[in-house]
Amino acid sequence: MKLSSFGEKYTGHSGIVDLMADLGEALHSRPDMISMGGGNPSRLPDVEKIYRDHLISLLNEPEGTYNILGKYQSPQGDEVLLNQLADLLRTEYGWPVTSRNVAISNGGQSAFYVLSNLLAGRFSDGTFRRIQFPLVPEYIGYADTGLEADFFTSSRPAVDILDEHVFKYRVDFDNLNVTDETAALCVSRPTNPTGNVLTDDEVRQLDAIAGQHDIPLIIDGAYGTPFPNIIFETVSPHWSENTIVLLSLSKLGLPGVRTGFIVASEELIQAYANANTILNLACGNVGPAIAGRLMQNREVLDISTRLIMPYYRDRAYATMELFIEAMSDLPLYIHKPEGAIFLWLWFKDLPVTSAKFYEILKAAGVLVIPGHDSFAGLAQDWKHAHECIRISYAQDEEKVRKGVEIIAREARKLYDRA
Ligand SMILES: Cc1ncc(COP(=O)(O)O)c(C=O)c1O
C-alpha cells in the first residue's frame, strides 16, 4: 500500500499509539495484570445512575428517538445547548460570552486537532508557526496531532521541592521564549499527566504574554471548571477574548459519548465550525442531549463538586500516602496532587530510564505510563524526563495497594543495585 505524507504521518511511529498497543496487548495476555496506566475515569455508581436515568427519559420524550438518533446537529452544535452553556458561564463566572462564543465538538481531542491545525503549521506567506507548551510535562495526546512535523515547542518548568517527598512544577517565565513563530500557548489545567494546577497568577501572566504577541492562550479544561471540576485547590476559572477554553464530558464519566465544547472569540468559533463541518459534518447528539439535561438546574455543577471531585481528591491523597509509606527511604518525589485523576512520580537519579522501568514493572505485573513521551517540543533532552512515571489510581483500592507494593519493591531493587 502506498501512503501519502498524511498517511505516512498517521501510521508512522507515535509514542502514544505504540504505548497503547503495548498496554492493550499486555492486558490481553495477562488478565491478572494491575492496570495503573490508562486514562479511563473511575466508575462511580451514583453518577452512572444519573446518566442512565436521563438517557432513558430522553428516549421516552415525544420524538425522543428521532431527536437523539435521527437527525444531524448544526455545524456549531445545538443552539439550545450552546445558550445553556453560555448562560452557565456568564452567570457562574461572569464570562462575557453568548452562544456565538461556544461550539460543540466530538470530544476534546478532536477539538484540539482542529484548532491546533487552524492556528499552527505552514502559512500562505511561507512562514511556519508552532504551538508552544509553556510548561512540560504536558498531555501525551497532543504530541502527534500536528499535520506537519516539528509542530510544538516547549520549555522546562521550574521544580519546587515542597517537602521530603512532594514537589511542584511552575512555569519558568524567565526561560519562556515566545517569538514570531509561536502560534499559540497551550496548557492543560489541571494538567495531565502531573495533576498540577497552574495558579491564577501563572494563567494571568500567560494570557498577558499571549495578548502582547497577538496569539491565543489555549486552556484545556478536560479536568477543569466548570465540569468535571477535578481541582483540589482554590483557583479561579479564566477566560478572555484571547483565550480558548476546551471542555469535555469525558472525565464526568461520559467518555463514550465523545462530546466536548470550545469557548472562544466569535471569529475563532466561526472558523472552527467551518472546519468541523468539512471534517465531521456534524457532532453526535447523545452527549449534547445528556449535557442539556445536566445544565438544567446546574445539575452538572452539583455532580462535579459533590460526587466527582471529592472522590478523586480522597483517592489521590490516599494513594500518595501509600507510595510515601512504601518508599520513605527512597528518593521518590510525588507531584502535589492538585487536580486531574493521576499521580506523577519522580524517581530522582533512577538508575534506569523510565522506559526501562516501565518494562520492568510490566514484567512484574503492573502497567504504568513512562514519562518521557510527555515532554514534547523540548529542544534538548532532559534527564528528569526519564525519571518520571504516571500512575492512575482509578482501579479498586486493593489492586492499587498491590500495585504500589510492586512499584516500591522494583524501585528499591534498582536503587540497591546501583
Ligand atoms: C488533558 C486532556 N485533554 C483532552 C483529552 C481528550 O478528551 P476527550 O475524551 O474529550 O477527547 C484528554 C483525555 O484524556 C486529556 O487528558
CSV table of C-alpha atoms and ligand atoms in Angstrom, one decimal:
chain,number,residue,atom,x,y,z
A,1,MET,CA,0.0,0.0,0.0
A,2,LYS,CA,1.4,3.4,-1.0
A,3,LEU,CA,0.6,6.1,1.5
A,4,SER,CA,0.5,9.9,1.2
A,5,SER,CA,2.6,12.1,3.6
A,6,PHE,CA,-0.6,12.3,5.7
A,7,GLY,CA,-0.9,8.5,5.6
A,8,GLU,CA,2.8,8.1,6.5
A,9,LYS,CA,2.5,10.6,9.4
A,10,TYR,CA,-0.5,8.9,10.9
A,11,THR,CA,0.7,5.3,10.5
A,12,GLY,CA,4.3,6.0,11.5
A,13,HIS,CA,5.9,5.9,14.9
A,14,SER,CA,3.9,7.6,17.6
A,15,GLY,CA,4.7,7.3,21.3
A,16,ILE,CA,1.1,7.2,22.4
A,17,VAL,CA,0.0,4.7,19.7
A,18,ASP,CA,2.9,2.3,20.4
A,19,LEU,CA,2.3,2.6,24.1
A,20,MET,CA,-1.5,2.0,23.9
A,21,ALA,CA,-0.9,-1.1,21.7
A,22,ASP,CA,1.6,-2.4,24.2
A,23,LEU,CA,-0.7,-1.8,27.1
A,24,GLY,CA,-3.6,-3.5,25.3
A,25,GLU,CA,-1.5,-6.5,24.4
A,26,ALA,CA,-0.1,-6.8,28.0
A,27,LEU,CA,-3.6,-6.7,29.5
A,28,HIS,CA,-4.8,-9.3,27.0
A,29,SER,CA,-2.0,-11.7,27.5
A,30,ARG,CA,-2.0,-11.3,31.3
A,31,PRO,CA,-5.5,-10.7,32.7
A,32,ASP,CA,-4.1,-10.6,36.3
A,33,MET,CA,-2.0,-7.5,35.3
A,34,ILE,CA,-2.7,-4.5,37.6
A,35,SER,CA,-3.5,-1.6,35.2
A,36,MET,CA,-2.3,1.7,36.6
A,37,GLY,CA,-1.7,3.0,33.1
A,38,GLY,CA,-4.9,4.0,31.4
A,39,GLY,CA,-6.8,7.3,31.3
A,40,ASN,CA,-10.3,5.9,32.0
A,41,PRO,CA,-12.3,7.7,34.6
A,42,SER,CA,-13.4,5.6,37.6
A,43,ARG,CA,-16.8,4.1,37.8
A,44,LEU,CA,-19.0,6.0,40.2
A,45,PRO,CA,-22.3,4.1,40.5
A,46,ASP,CA,-24.3,7.1,41.8
A,47,VAL,CA,-23.2,9.2,38.9
A,48,GLU,CA,-23.7,6.4,36.4
A,49,LYS,CA,-27.3,6.1,37.6
A,50,ILE,CA,-28.0,9.8,36.9
A,51,TYR,CA,-26.8,9.5,33.3
A,52,ARG,CA,-28.8,6.3,32.8
A,53,ASP,CA,-32.0,7.9,34.1
A,54,HIS,CA,-31.5,10.9,31.8
A,55,LEU,CA,-30.8,8.8,28.8
A,56,ILE,CA,-33.9,6.7,29.3
A,57,SER,CA,-36.1,9.7,30.0
A,58,LEU,CA,-34.7,11.5,26.9
A,59,LEU,CA,-35.6,8.5,24.7
A,60,ASN,CA,-39.1,8.4,26.3
A,61,GLU,CA,-39.8,12.0,25.4
A,62,PRO,CA,-42.1,12.6,22.4
A,63,GLU,CA,-39.9,12.4,19.3
A,64,GLY,CA,-37.1,11.3,21.7
A,65,THR,CA,-35.6,8.6,19.4
A,66,TYR,CA,-35.7,10.9,16.4
A,67,ASN,CA,-34.2,13.8,18.3
A,68,ILE,CA,-31.3,11.8,19.5
A,69,LEU,CA,-30.7,9.3,16.7
A,70,GLY,CA,-32.4,10.5,13.7
A,71,LYS,CA,-31.1,14.0,12.8
A,72,TYR,CA,-27.9,16.0,12.2
A,73,GLN,CA,-26.9,18.8,14.5
A,74,SER,CA,-26.0,22.2,13.1
A,75,PRO,CA,-22.2,22.6,12.5
A,76,GLN,CA,-21.6,24.7,15.7
A,77,GLY,CA,-23.9,22.4,17.7
A,78,ASP,CA,-27.4,22.5,19.1
A,79,GLU,CA,-28.4,26.2,19.6
A,80,VAL,CA,-30.3,25.5,22.8
A,81,LEU,CA,-27.4,23.8,24.4
A,82,LEU,CA,-25.0,26.5,23.3
A,83,ASN,CA,-27.2,29.0,25.0
A,84,GLN,CA,-27.4,26.9,28.2
A,85,LEU,CA,-23.6,26.6,28.4
A,86,ALA,CA,-23.1,30.3,27.7
A,87,ASP,CA,-25.6,31.2,30.3
A,88,LEU,CA,-23.9,29.0,32.9
A,89,LEU,CA,-20.5,30.5,32.1
A,90,ARG,CA,-21.9,34.1,32.2
A,91,THR,CA,-23.9,33.7,35.5
A,92,GLU,CA,-21.5,31.4,37.4
A,93,TYR,CA,-18.2,33.1,36.3
A,94,GLY,CA,-19.1,36.4,34.8
A,95,TRP,CA,-17.5,35.5,31.5
A,96,PRO,CA,-18.9,37.8,28.8
A,97,VAL,CA,-20.0,35.1,26.4
A,98,THR,CA,-23.0,34.3,24.3
A,99,SER,CA,-23.9,31.2,22.2
A,100,ARG,CA,-21.7,32.7,19.5
A,101,ASN,CA,-18.7,32.1,21.7
A,102,VAL,CA,-19.4,28.4,22.1
A,103,ALA,CA,-19.1,25.3,19.8
A,104,ILE,CA,-19.6,21.6,20.3
A,105,SER,CA,-17.0,19.1,19.3
A,106,ASN,CA,-16.7,15.3,19.2
A,107,GLY,CA,-14.6,15.4,22.3
A,108,GLY,CA,-11.6,17.5,23.5
A,109,GLN,CA,-9.1,15.5,21.4
A,110,SER,CA,-10.9,16.2,18.2
A,111,ALA,CA,-11.4,19.9,19.1
A,112,PHE,CA,-7.6,20.2,19.8
A,113,TYR,CA,-6.8,18.6,16.5
A,114,VAL,CA,-8.9,21.0,14.5
A,115,LEU,CA,-7.9,24.1,16.5
A,116,SER,CA,-4.1,23.4,16.6
A,117,ASN,CA,-4.0,22.9,12.9
A,118,LEU,CA,-6.1,26.0,12.2
A,119,LEU,CA,-3.6,28.1,14.2
A,120,ALA,CA,-0.2,26.4,13.6
A,121,GLY,CA,1.8,25.0,10.7
A,122,ARG,CA,2.7,26.5,7.3
A,123,PHE,CA,1.2,29.9,6.4
A,124,SER,CA,0.4,31.3,3.0
A,125,ASP,CA,3.3,33.8,3.3
A,126,GLY,CA,5.7,30.9,3.7
A,127,THR,CA,6.3,31.3,7.5
A,128,PHE,CA,5.9,28.4,9.9
A,129,ARG,CA,4.4,28.7,13.4
A,130,ARG,CA,4.3,26.3,16.3
A,131,ILE,CA,2.1,25.7,19.3
A,132,GLN,CA,4.1,26.3,22.5
A,133,PHE,CA,3.7,24.5,25.8
A,134,PRO,CA,4.9,26.9,28.5
A,135,LEU,CA,5.4,24.0,30.8
A,136,VAL,CA,6.1,20.4,30.1
A,137,PRO,CA,5.3,17.6,31.0
A,138,GLU,CA,2.0,18.0,29.1
A,139,TYR,CA,-0.7,15.8,27.8
A,140,ILE,CA,0.8,13.0,25.7
A,141,GLY,CA,-2.2,13.0,23.4
A,142,TYR,CA,-1.2,16.4,21.9
A,143,ALA,CA,2.2,15.2,20.7
A,144,ASP,CA,1.3,13.8,17.3
A,145,THR,CA,-1.7,15.9,16.4
A,146,GLY,CA,0.1,18.4,14.1
A,147,LEU,CA,-0.4,17.8,10.4
A,148,GLU,CA,3.2,18.9,9.9
A,149,ALA,CA,6.4,17.7,11.7
A,150,ASP,CA,8.1,19.9,14.3
A,151,PHE,CA,4.8,21.4,15.4
A,152,PHE,CA,5.4,22.1,19.1
A,153,THR,CA,7.9,23.9,21.2
A,154,SER,CA,8.1,23.8,24.9
A,155,SER,CA,10.2,24.8,27.9
A,156,ARG,CA,11.3,23.2,31.1
A,157,PRO,CA,9.4,24.1,34.2
A,158,ALA,CA,10.9,25.3,37.5
A,159,VAL,CA,10.8,22.5,40.0
A,160,ASP,CA,9.9,23.4,43.6
A,161,ILE,CA,10.6,20.8,46.3
A,162,LEU,CA,7.8,21.3,48.8
A,163,ASP,CA,8.8,18.7,51.3
A,164,GLU,CA,10.8,15.4,51.7
A,165,HIS,CA,8.6,13.6,49.1
A,166,VAL,CA,6.5,16.2,47.4
A,167,PHE,CA,7.3,18.7,44.6
A,168,LYS,CA,5.5,21.0,42.2
A,169,TYR,CA,6.2,22.4,38.7
A,170,ARG,CA,6.0,26.1,38.0
A,171,VAL,CA,6.1,28.0,34.7
A,172,ASP,CA,9.7,29.3,34.3
A,173,PHE,CA,8.8,32.7,32.9
A,174,ASP,CA,12.5,33.7,32.7
A,175,ASN,CA,13.0,31.0,30.0
A,176,LEU,CA,9.7,31.3,28.2
A,177,ASN,CA,10.7,32.4,24.8
A,178,VAL,CA,7.7,33.5,22.8
A,179,THR,CA,8.7,34.5,19.2
A,180,ASP,CA,7.1,35.5,15.9
A,181,GLU,CA,7.0,31.8,15.2
A,182,THR,CA,4.7,31.0,18.1
A,183,ALA,CA,1.1,30.3,17.0
A,184,ALA,CA,-0.5,29.9,20.4
A,185,LEU,CA,0.4,29.0,24.0
A,186,CYS,CA,-1.3,25.8,25.3
A,187,VAL,CA,-1.7,24.4,28.8
A,188,SER,CA,-4.0,21.7,30.3
A,189,ARG,CA,-5.4,22.9,33.7
A,190,PRO,CA,-5.4,20.6,35.7
A,191,THR,CA,-2.5,19.1,33.9
A,192,ASN,CA,-2.5,15.6,32.6
A,193,PRO,CA,-0.1,13.8,33.4
A,194,THR,CA,1.1,15.6,36.6
A,195,GLY,CA,-2.0,16.7,38.5
A,196,ASN,CA,-0.6,20.2,38.5
A,197,VAL,CA,-3.0,23.2,38.5
A,198,LEU,CA,-1.5,26.4,37.2
A,199,THR,CA,-2.0,29.2,39.7
A,200,ASP,CA,-4.2,32.2,38.9
A,201,ASP,CA,-1.1,34.3,38.6
A,202,GLU,CA,0.5,32.0,36.1
A,203,VAL,CA,-2.6,31.9,34.0
A,204,ARG,CA,-3.0,35.7,34.1
A,205,GLN,CA,0.7,36.1,33.1
A,206,LEU,CA,0.4,33.6,30.2
A,207,ASP,CA,-2.7,35.4,28.9
A,208,ALA,CA,-0.9,38.7,29.1
A,209,ILE,CA,2.1,37.4,27.2
A,210,ALA,CA,-0.1,35.7,24.6
A,211,GLY,CA,-2.0,39.0,24.2
A,212,GLN,CA,1.2,41.0,23.7
A,213,HIS,CA,2.1,38.7,20.8
A,214,ASP,CA,-1.5,38.7,19.5
A,215,ILE,CA,-1.8,34.9,19.8
A,216,PRO,CA,-4.3,32.9,21.8
A,217,LEU,CA,-3.8,31.0,25.0
A,218,ILE,CA,-5.4,27.6,24.9
A,219,ILE,CA,-6.6,26.3,28.3
A,220,ASP,CA,-7.6,22.6,28.0
A,221,GLY,CA,-10.1,22.2,30.9
A,222,ALA,CA,-10.7,18.4,30.3
A,223,TYR,CA,-10.5,18.1,34.1
A,224,GLY,CA,-11.3,21.6,35.0
A,225,THR,CA,-14.0,24.1,35.6
A,226,PRO,CA,-17.0,24.2,35.4
A,227,PHE,CA,-17.1,20.5,34.9
A,228,PRO,CA,-15.9,17.9,35.9
A,229,ASN,CA,-14.1,20.3,38.3
A,230,ILE,CA,-11.5,17.8,39.5
A,231,ILE,CA,-9.5,20.6,41.2
A,232,PHE,CA,-8.4,20.3,44.8
A,233,GLU,CA,-7.0,23.8,45.2
A,234,THR,CA,-8.8,27.2,45.3
A,235,VAL,CA,-8.2,28.7,41.9
A,236,SER,CA,-10.4,30.8,39.6
A,237,PRO,CA,-11.6,29.8,36.1
A,238,HIS,CA,-10.1,32.0,33.4
A,239,TRP,CA,-11.4,33.2,30.0
A,240,SER,CA,-10.8,36.3,27.9
A,241,GLU,CA,-11.4,37.1,24.2
A,242,ASN,CA,-7.8,35.9,23.7
A,243,THR,CA,-8.4,32.6,25.5
A,244,ILE,CA,-9.6,29.3,24.0
A,245,VAL,CA,-11.1,27.1,26.7
A,246,LEU,CA,-11.7,23.4,25.9
A,247,LEU,CA,-14.1,21.4,27.9
A,248,SER,CA,-15.2,17.8,27.8
A,249,LEU,CA,-17.8,15.4,29.2
A,250,SER,CA,-15.3,12.5,29.3
A,251,LYS,CA,-14.0,12.9,32.8
A,252,LEU,CA,-17.5,13.4,34.1
A,253,GLY,CA,-17.7,9.7,33.4
A,254,LEU,CA,-19.0,10.0,29.8
A,255,PRO,CA,-16.0,9.2,27.6
A,256,GLY,CA,-18.3,7.0,25.4
A,257,VAL,CA,-20.4,9.9,24.1
A,258,ARG,CA,-17.4,11.8,22.7
A,259,THR,CA,-18.5,15.3,23.4
A,260,GLY,CA,-16.5,18.5,24.1
A,261,PHE,CA,-17.0,22.2,24.0
A,262,ILE,CA,-14.9,25.2,22.8
A,263,VAL,CA,-15.3,28.6,24.3
A,264,ALA,CA,-13.5,31.3,22.3
A,265,SER,CA,-13.9,34.5,20.4
A,266,GLU,CA,-16.7,34.6,17.8
A,267,GLU,CA,-14.2,34.7,15.0
A,268,LEU,CA,-12.5,31.6,16.2
A,269,ILE,CA,-15.8,29.7,16.8
A,270,GLN,CA,-16.8,30.5,13.2
A,271,ALA,CA,-13.5,29.2,11.8
A,272,TYR,CA,-13.9,26.1,13.9
A,273,ALA,CA,-17.5,25.5,12.8
A,274,ASN,CA,-16.5,25.7,9.2
A,275,ALA,CA,-13.6,23.3,9.6
A,276,ASN,CA,-15.7,20.9,11.7
A,277,THR,CA,-18.3,20.8,9.0
A,278,ILE,CA,-15.7,19.7,6.5
A,279,LEU,CA,-14.1,17.2,8.8
A,280,ASN,CA,-17.1,15.8,10.7
A,281,LEU,CA,-20.2,17.2,9.0
A,282,ALA,CA,-21.8,17.5,12.5
A,283,CYS,CA,-21.2,16.3,16.1
A,284,GLY,CA,-23.1,13.5,17.7
A,285,ASN,CA,-26.4,14.1,19.5
A,286,VAL,CA,-26.3,11.7,22.5
A,287,GLY,CA,-23.7,13.6,24.5
A,288,PRO,CA,-25.2,17.0,23.9
A,289,ALA,CA,-28.7,15.7,24.8
A,290,ILE,CA,-27.4,14.4,28.2
A,291,ALA,CA,-25.4,17.6,28.6
A,292,GLY,CA,-28.6,19.7,28.1
A,293,ARG,CA,-30.3,17.8,30.9
A,294,LEU,CA,-27.3,18.3,33.2
A,295,MET,CA,-27.2,22.0,32.5
A,296,GLN,CA,-30.8,22.4,33.7
A,297,ASN,CA,-30.8,23.4,37.4
A,298,ARG,CA,-27.0,23.3,37.2
A,299,GLU,CA,-27.0,19.6,38.0
A,300,VAL,CA,-23.6,19.3,36.2
A,301,LEU,CA,-22.0,21.5,38.8
A,302,ASP,CA,-23.6,19.6,41.7
A,303,ILE,CA,-22.4,16.2,40.3
A,304,SER,CA,-18.9,17.6,39.8
A,305,THR,CA,-18.4,19.2,43.1
A,306,ARG,CA,-20.4,16.8,45.3
A,307,LEU,CA,-19.6,13.5,43.8
A,308,ILE,CA,-16.7,13.6,41.3
A,309,MET,CA,-14.1,15.9,42.8
A,310,PRO,CA,-14.1,14.6,46.4
A,311,TYR,CA,-13.8,11.0,45.1
A,312,TYR,CA,-10.7,11.8,43.1
A,313,ARG,CA,-9.2,14.1,45.8
A,314,ASP,CA,-9.6,11.4,48.5
A,315,ARG,CA,-8.2,8.7,46.3
A,316,ALA,CA,-5.3,10.8,45.2
A,317,TYR,CA,-4.2,11.7,48.7
A,318,ALA,CA,-4.7,8.1,50.0
A,319,THR,CA,-2.6,6.7,47.1
A,320,MET,CA,0.1,9.3,47.7
A,321,GLU,CA,0.3,8.3,51.3
A,322,LEU,CA,0.6,4.6,50.3
A,323,PHE,CA,3.5,5.5,48.0
A,324,ILE,CA,5.3,7.6,50.6
A,325,GLU,CA,4.9,5.0,53.3
A,326,ALA,CA,6.2,2.2,50.9
A,327,MET,CA,9.2,4.3,49.7
A,328,SER,CA,10.1,6.6,52.6
A,329,ASP,CA,13.7,5.6,52.3
A,330,LEU,CA,13.9,6.2,48.5
A,331,PRO,CA,14.5,9.5,46.6
A,332,LEU,CA,10.8,9.5,45.5
A,333,TYR,CA,9.0,12.8,44.9
A,334,ILE,CA,5.4,12.9,44.0
A,335,HIS,CA,3.9,15.9,42.3
A,336,LYS,CA,1.5,17.6,44.7
A,337,PRO,CA,-1.9,16.3,43.7
A,338,GLU,CA,-3.9,19.5,42.8
A,339,GLY,CA,-6.3,18.0,40.3
A,340,ALA,CA,-7.0,15.5,37.5
A,341,ILE,CA,-7.0,11.8,38.0
A,342,PHE,CA,-3.3,10.7,38.1
A,343,LEU,CA,-0.2,10.8,40.3
A,344,TRP,CA,3.1,11.8,38.8
A,345,LEU,CA,6.1,10.1,40.4
A,346,TRP,CA,9.6,11.4,40.1
A,347,PHE,CA,12.3,8.8,41.0
A,348,LYS,CA,15.3,11.1,41.4
A,349,ASP,CA,18.5,9.7,39.8
A,350,LEU,CA,16.7,6.5,38.9
A,351,PRO,CA,19.4,4.1,37.8
A,352,VAL,CA,17.5,3.1,34.6
A,353,THR,CA,15.3,5.2,32.2
A,354,SER,CA,11.6,5.4,32.8
A,355,ALA,CA,11.1,3.4,29.6
A,356,LYS,CA,13.2,0.6,31.0
A,357,PHE,CA,11.4,0.9,34.4
A,358,TYR,CA,8.1,0.6,32.6
A,359,GLU,CA,9.3,-2.7,31.1
A,360,ILE,CA,10.5,-4.0,34.5
A,361,LEU,CA,7.1,-3.1,36.1
A,362,LYS,CA,5.2,-4.7,33.2
A,363,ALA,CA,7.2,-7.9,33.8
A,364,ALA,CA,6.4,-7.7,37.5
A,365,GLY,CA,2.7,-7.3,36.8
A,366,VAL,CA,1.9,-3.6,36.9
A,367,LEU,CA,1.2,-1.3,34.0
A,368,VAL,CA,2.1,2.4,34.3
A,369,ILE,CA,2.8,5.2,31.8
A,370,PRO,CA,6.5,6.1,31.4
A,371,GLY,CA,7.0,9.8,31.5
A,372,HIS,CA,9.4,10.6,28.6
A,373,ASP,CA,6.7,11.0,25.9
A,374,SER,CA,5.1,13.8,27.9
A,375,PHE,CA,7.9,16.3,27.1
A,376,ALA,CA,7.0,17.1,23.5
A,377,GLY,CA,8.8,20.1,21.9
A,378,LEU,CA,11.8,20.3,24.2
A,379,ALA,CA,14.8,21.4,22.2
A,380,GLN,CA,17.2,19.3,24.3
A,381,ASP,CA,16.8,16.0,26.1
A,382,TRP,CA,16.4,16.3,29.9
A,383,LYS,CA,17.4,13.7,32.4
A,384,HIS,CA,14.4,14.5,34.6
A,385,ALA,CA,12.1,13.4,31.6
A,386,HIS,CA,13.5,9.8,32.0
A,387,GLU,CA,13.0,9.6,35.8
A,388,CYS,CA,9.2,10.0,35.9
A,389,ILE,CA,6.1,7.8,35.6
A,390,ARG,CA,2.4,8.5,35.6
A,391,ILE,CA,0.1,6.2,37.5
A,392,SER,CA,-3.7,6.0,37.6
A,393,TYR,CA,-5.5,5.2,40.9
A,394,ALA,CA,-8.9,4.7,39.2
A,395,GLN,CA,-8.8,0.9,39.9
A,396,ASP,CA,-10.3,-0.6,43.0
A,397,GLU,CA,-8.3,0.1,46.2
A,398,GLU,CA,-7.0,-3.4,46.8
A,399,LYS,CA,-5.4,-3.5,43.3
A,400,VAL,CA,-3.9,-0.1,43.7
A,401,ARG,CA,-2.4,-1.1,47.1
A,402,LYS,CA,-0.8,-4.2,45.5
A,403,GLY,CA,0.4,-2.1,42.6
A,404,VAL,CA,2.1,0.3,45.0
A,405,GLU,CA,3.8,-2.6,46.7
A,406,ILE,CA,5.2,-3.9,43.4
A,407,ILE,CA,6.4,-0.5,42.2
A,408,ALA,CA,8.1,0.1,45.6
A,409,ARG,CA,9.8,-3.4,45.5
A,410,GLU,CA,11.1,-3.0,42.0
A,411,ALA,CA,12.3,0.6,42.5
A,412,ARG,CA,14.2,-0.4,45.7
A,413,LYS,CA,15.9,-3.3,43.8
A,414,LEU,CA,17.1,-0.8,41.2
A,415,TYR,CA,18.5,1.8,43.7
A,416,ASP,CA,20.0,-1.0,45.9
A,417,ARG,CA,21.9,-2.4,42.9
A,418,ALA,CA,23.2,0.9,41.7
B,1,LIG,C1,-5.7,17.0,29.0
B,1,LIG,C2,-6.6,16.2,28.1
B,1,LIG,N1,-7.2,16.8,27.1
B,1,LIG,C3,-8.0,16.2,26.2
B,1,LIG,C4,-8.3,14.9,26.4
B,1,LIG,C5,-9.3,14.3,25.4
B,1,LIG,O1,-10.5,14.1,25.9
B,1,LIG,P1,-11.8,13.7,25.1
B,1,LIG,O2,-12.2,12.3,25.6
B,1,LIG,O3,-12.8,14.7,25.4
B,1,LIG,O4,-11.4,13.6,23.6
B,1,LIG,C6,-7.8,14.2,27.5
B,1,LIG,C7,-8.1,12.7,27.6
B,1,LIG,O5,-7.6,12.0,28.5
B,1,LIG,C8,-6.9,14.9,28.3
B,1,LIG,O6,-6.3,14.2,29.4
